[in-house]
Coordinates of C-alpha atoms and ligand atoms in Angstrom, one line a residue:
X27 CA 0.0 0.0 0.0
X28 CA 1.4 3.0 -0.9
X29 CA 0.6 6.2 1.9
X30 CA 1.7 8.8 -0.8
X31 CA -1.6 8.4 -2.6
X32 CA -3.7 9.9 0.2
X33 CA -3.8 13.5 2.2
X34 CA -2.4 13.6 5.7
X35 CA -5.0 16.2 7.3
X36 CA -4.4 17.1 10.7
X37 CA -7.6 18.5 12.0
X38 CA -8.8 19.9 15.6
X39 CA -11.9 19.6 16.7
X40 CA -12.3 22.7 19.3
X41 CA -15.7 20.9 20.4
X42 CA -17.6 23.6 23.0
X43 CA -14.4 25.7 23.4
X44 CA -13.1 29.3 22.6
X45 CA -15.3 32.5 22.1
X46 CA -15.0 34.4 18.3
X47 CA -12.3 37.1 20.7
X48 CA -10.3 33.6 21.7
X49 CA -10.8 32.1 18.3
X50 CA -9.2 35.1 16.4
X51 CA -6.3 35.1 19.0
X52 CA -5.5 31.2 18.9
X53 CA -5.9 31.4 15.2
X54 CA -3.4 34.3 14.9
X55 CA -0.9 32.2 17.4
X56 CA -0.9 29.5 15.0
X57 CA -0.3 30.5 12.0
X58 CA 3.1 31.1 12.0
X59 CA 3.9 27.8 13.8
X60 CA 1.7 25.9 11.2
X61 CA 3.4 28.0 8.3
X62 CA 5.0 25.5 5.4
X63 CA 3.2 22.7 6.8
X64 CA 3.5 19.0 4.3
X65 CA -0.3 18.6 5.3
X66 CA -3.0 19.6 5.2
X67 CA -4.0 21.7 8.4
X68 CA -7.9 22.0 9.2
X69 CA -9.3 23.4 12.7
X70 CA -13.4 22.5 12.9
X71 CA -15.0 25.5 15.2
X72 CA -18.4 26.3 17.0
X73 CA -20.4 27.6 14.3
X74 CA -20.7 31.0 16.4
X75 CA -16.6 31.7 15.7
X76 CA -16.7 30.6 11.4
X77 CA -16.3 34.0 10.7
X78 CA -14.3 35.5 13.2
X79 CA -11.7 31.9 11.9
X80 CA -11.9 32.1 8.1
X81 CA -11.2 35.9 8.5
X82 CA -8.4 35.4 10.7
X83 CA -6.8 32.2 8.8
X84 CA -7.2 34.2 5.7
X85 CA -4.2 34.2 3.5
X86 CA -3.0 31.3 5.5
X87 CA -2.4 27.2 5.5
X88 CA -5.4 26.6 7.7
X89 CA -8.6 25.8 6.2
X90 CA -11.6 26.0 8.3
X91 CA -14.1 23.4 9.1
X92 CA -17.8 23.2 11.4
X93 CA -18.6 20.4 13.5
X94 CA -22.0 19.3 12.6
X95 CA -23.9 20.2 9.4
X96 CA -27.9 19.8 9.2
X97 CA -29.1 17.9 6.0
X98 CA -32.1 19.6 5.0
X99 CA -31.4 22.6 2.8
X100 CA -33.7 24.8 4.5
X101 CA -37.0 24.8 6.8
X102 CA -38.5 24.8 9.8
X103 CA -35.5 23.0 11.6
X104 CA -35.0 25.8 14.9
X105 CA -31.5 26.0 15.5
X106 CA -29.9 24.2 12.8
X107 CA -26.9 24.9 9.8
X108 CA -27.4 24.1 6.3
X109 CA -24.4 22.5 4.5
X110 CA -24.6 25.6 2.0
X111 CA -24.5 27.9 4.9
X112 CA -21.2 26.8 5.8
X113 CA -20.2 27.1 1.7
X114 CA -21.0 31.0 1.9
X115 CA -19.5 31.2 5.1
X116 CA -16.0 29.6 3.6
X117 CA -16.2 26.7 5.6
X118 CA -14.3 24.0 3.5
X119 CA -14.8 20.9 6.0
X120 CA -17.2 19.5 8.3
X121 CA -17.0 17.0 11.4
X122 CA -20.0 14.7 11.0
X123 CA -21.2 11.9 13.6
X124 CA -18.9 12.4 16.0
X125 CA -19.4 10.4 19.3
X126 CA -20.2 13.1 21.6
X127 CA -23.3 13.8 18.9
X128 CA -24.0 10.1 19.0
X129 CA -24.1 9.9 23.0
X130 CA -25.6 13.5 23.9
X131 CA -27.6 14.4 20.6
X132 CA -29.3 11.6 19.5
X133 CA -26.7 11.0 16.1
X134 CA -27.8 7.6 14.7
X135 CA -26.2 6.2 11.5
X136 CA -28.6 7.1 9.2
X137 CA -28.7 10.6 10.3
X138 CA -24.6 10.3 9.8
X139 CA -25.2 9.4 6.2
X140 CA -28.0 12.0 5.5
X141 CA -25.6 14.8 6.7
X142 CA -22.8 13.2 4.9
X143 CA -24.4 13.6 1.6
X144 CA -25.9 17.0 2.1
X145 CA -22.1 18.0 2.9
X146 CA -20.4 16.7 0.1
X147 CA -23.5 17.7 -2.4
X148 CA -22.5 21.1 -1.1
X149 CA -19.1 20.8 -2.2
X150 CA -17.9 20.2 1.3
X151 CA -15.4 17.6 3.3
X152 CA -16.9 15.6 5.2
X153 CA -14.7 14.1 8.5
X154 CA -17.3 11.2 9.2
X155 CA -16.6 9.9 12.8
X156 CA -16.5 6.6 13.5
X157 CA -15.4 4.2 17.1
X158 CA -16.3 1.3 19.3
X159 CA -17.2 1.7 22.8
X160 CA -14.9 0.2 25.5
X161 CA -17.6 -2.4 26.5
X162 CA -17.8 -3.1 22.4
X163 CA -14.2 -3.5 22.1
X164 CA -14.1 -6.1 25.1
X165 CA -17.0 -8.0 23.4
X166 CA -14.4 -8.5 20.5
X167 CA -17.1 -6.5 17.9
X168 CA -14.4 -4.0 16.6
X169 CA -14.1 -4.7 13.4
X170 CA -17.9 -5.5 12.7
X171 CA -18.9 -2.0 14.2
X172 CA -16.0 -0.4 12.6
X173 CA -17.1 -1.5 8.9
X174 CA -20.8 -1.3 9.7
X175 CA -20.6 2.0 10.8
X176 CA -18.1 3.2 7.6
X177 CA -20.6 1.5 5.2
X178 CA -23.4 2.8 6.9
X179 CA -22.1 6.3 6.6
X180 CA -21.3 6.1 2.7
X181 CA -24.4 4.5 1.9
X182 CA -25.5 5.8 -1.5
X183 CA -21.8 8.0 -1.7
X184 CA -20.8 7.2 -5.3
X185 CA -16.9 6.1 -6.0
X186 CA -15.7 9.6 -7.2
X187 CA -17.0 11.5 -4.2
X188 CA -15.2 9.6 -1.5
X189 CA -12.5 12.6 -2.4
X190 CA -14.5 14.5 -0.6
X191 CA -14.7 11.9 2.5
X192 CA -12.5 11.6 5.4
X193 CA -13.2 9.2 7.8
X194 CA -11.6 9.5 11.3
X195 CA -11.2 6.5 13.4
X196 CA -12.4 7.6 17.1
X197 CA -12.1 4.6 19.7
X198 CA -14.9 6.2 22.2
X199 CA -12.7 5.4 25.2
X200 CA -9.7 7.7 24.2
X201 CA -11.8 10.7 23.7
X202 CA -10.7 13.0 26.2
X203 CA -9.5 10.2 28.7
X204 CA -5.5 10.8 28.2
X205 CA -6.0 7.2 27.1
X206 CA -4.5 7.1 23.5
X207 CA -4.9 3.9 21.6
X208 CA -1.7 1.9 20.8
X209 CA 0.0 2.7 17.4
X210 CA -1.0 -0.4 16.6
X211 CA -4.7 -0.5 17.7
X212 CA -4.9 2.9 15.6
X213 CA -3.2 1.2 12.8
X214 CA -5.7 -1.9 13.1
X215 CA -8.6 -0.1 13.5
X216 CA -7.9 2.4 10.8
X217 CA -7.4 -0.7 8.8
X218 CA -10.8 -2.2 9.2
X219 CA -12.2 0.9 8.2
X220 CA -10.0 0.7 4.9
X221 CA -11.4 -2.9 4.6
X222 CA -14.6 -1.4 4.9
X223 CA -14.2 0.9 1.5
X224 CA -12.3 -1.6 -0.1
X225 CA -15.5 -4.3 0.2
X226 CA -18.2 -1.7 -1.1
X227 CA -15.3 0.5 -3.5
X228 CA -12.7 -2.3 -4.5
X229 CA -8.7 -1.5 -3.3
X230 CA -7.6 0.7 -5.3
X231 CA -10.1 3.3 -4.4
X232 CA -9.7 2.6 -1.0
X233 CA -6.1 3.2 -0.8
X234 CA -6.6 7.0 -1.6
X235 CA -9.0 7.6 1.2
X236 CA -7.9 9.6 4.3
X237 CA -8.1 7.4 7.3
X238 CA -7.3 9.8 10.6
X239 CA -6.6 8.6 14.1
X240 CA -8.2 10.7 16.9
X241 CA -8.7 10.0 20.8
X242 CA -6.0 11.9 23.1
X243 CA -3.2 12.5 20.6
X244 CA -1.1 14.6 21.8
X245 CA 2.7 16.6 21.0
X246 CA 4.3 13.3 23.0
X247 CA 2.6 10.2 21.2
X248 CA 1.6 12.1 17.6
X249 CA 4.5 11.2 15.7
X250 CA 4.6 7.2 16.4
X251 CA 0.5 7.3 15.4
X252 CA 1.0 9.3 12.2
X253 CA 3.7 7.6 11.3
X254 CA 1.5 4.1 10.6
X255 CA 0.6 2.7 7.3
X256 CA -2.7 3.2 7.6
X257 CA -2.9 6.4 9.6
X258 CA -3.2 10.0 7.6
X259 CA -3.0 12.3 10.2
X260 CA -5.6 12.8 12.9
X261 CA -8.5 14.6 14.3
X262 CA -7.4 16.0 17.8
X263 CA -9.7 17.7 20.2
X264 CA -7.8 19.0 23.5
X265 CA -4.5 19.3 22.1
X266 CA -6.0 21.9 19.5
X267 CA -6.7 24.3 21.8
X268 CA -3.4 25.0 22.4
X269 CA -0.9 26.2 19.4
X270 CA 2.5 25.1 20.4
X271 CA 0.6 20.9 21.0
X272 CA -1.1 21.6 17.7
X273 CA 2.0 22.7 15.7
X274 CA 4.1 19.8 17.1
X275 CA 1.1 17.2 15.9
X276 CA 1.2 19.0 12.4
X277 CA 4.7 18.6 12.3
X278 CA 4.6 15.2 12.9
X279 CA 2.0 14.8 10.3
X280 CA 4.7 16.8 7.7
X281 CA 7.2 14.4 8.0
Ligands
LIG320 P1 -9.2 14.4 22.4 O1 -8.1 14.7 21.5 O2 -9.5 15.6 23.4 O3 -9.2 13.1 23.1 O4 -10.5 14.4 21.5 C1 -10.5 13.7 20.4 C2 -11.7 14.0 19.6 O5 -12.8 13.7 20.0 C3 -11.5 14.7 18.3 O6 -12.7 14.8 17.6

């Protein structure tokens, strides 16, 4: 398999975190460390701070993504983002069916694969979350959740879209718990999800999609999880918050 076919993106995934003030002054903190990055380098914000980001990554390496896109067009749907009002708003990426929305909000896998294609039909990326439980993982069902969940999420994505798919590998037990998964359980788990695409989208098509790691990575254990086969980068939550983690992680990633 050859790694060079595929994007590393290293994306953060701020979560509930950082005001549009806070967001313009992180941003501006960053961008000089991130400068001249060999990735690609994304940071998925609350939709309140999109425009306070894109204005201050302008002219910069960081793109800016949301963390949850609706997938009606438009309607009576109080409180909710259309995938096109991210486009206007120069959002280039979205987090969809993360596990925090599939444990708080209600997120089921059909409601991951509705937003999935509104996304992408809007031109946008779509960083489709997927992970086992610890309890799920102990049961031995891994894999079978890992490439349910991936097919799930891509039902009815035709073969030249999934450029426009990312799919981030999220065990549910390293979220936020300083627990990071092995290199090699990333790696394994990664590669189920590549299994996954190759037995709907045959191999070759699977090799070019970006497969990220994300649960606790951190400036210490970044570069031995990037540095897998099957791991393009990663989707990091706490360690984006702060520039001089996040830079490290990106450089990692750039190697
Ligand atoms: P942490 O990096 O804080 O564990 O969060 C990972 C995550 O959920 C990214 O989406």
């Amino acid at each position: 398999m050859d790694k060079t076919k595929r994007n590393a993106v290293i994306a953060g995934n701020w979560k509930m975190n950082k005001t549009p003030c806070e967001t313009t002054a992180l941003i501006n903190e960053m961008k000089p460390l991130v400068a001249g990055a060999d990735c690609k380098v994304v940071l998925c914000v609350p939709f309140i701070d999109i425009p306070a980001a894109v204005e201050a990554a302008k002219g910069s390496n960081i793109e800016i993504g949301a963390e949850n896109v609706h997938f009606k067009a438009s309607g009576a749907y109080t409180g909710e983002i259309s995938a096109q009002m991210l486009v206007e708003s120069g959002v280039k990426y979205v987090v969809i069916g993360h596990s925090e929305r599939r444990q708080y909000f209600g997120e089921t896998d059909q409601t991951v694969n509705l937003r999935t294609l509104a996304a992408i039909q809007a031109g946008l990326t779509a960083i489709v979350c997927v992970g086992e439980t610890l309890e799920q993982r102990e049961l031995g069902y891994t894999e079978t959740l890992l490439k349910f969940q991936t097919k799930m999420a891509l039902t009815n994505v035709k073969a030249e879209d999934l450029n426009k798919i990312i799919i981030a590998y999220e065990p549910v037990w390293a979220i936020g718990t300083g627990v990071t998964a092995s290199a090699q359980q990333a790696d394994e788990g990664n590669g189920f999800v590549r299994e996954a695409i190759a037995e709907v989208y045959g191999k070759d098509v699977a090799d070019t999609v970006t497969i990220q790691y994300g649960g606790s990575m951190n400036a210490g254990n970044a570069d031995e999880l990037v540095a897998k086969i099957n791991v393009d980068g990663g989707l990091i939550g706490g360690a984006s918050l702060k520039a001089e983690d996040f830079s490290v992680i990106v450089k990692a990633a750039s190697k």
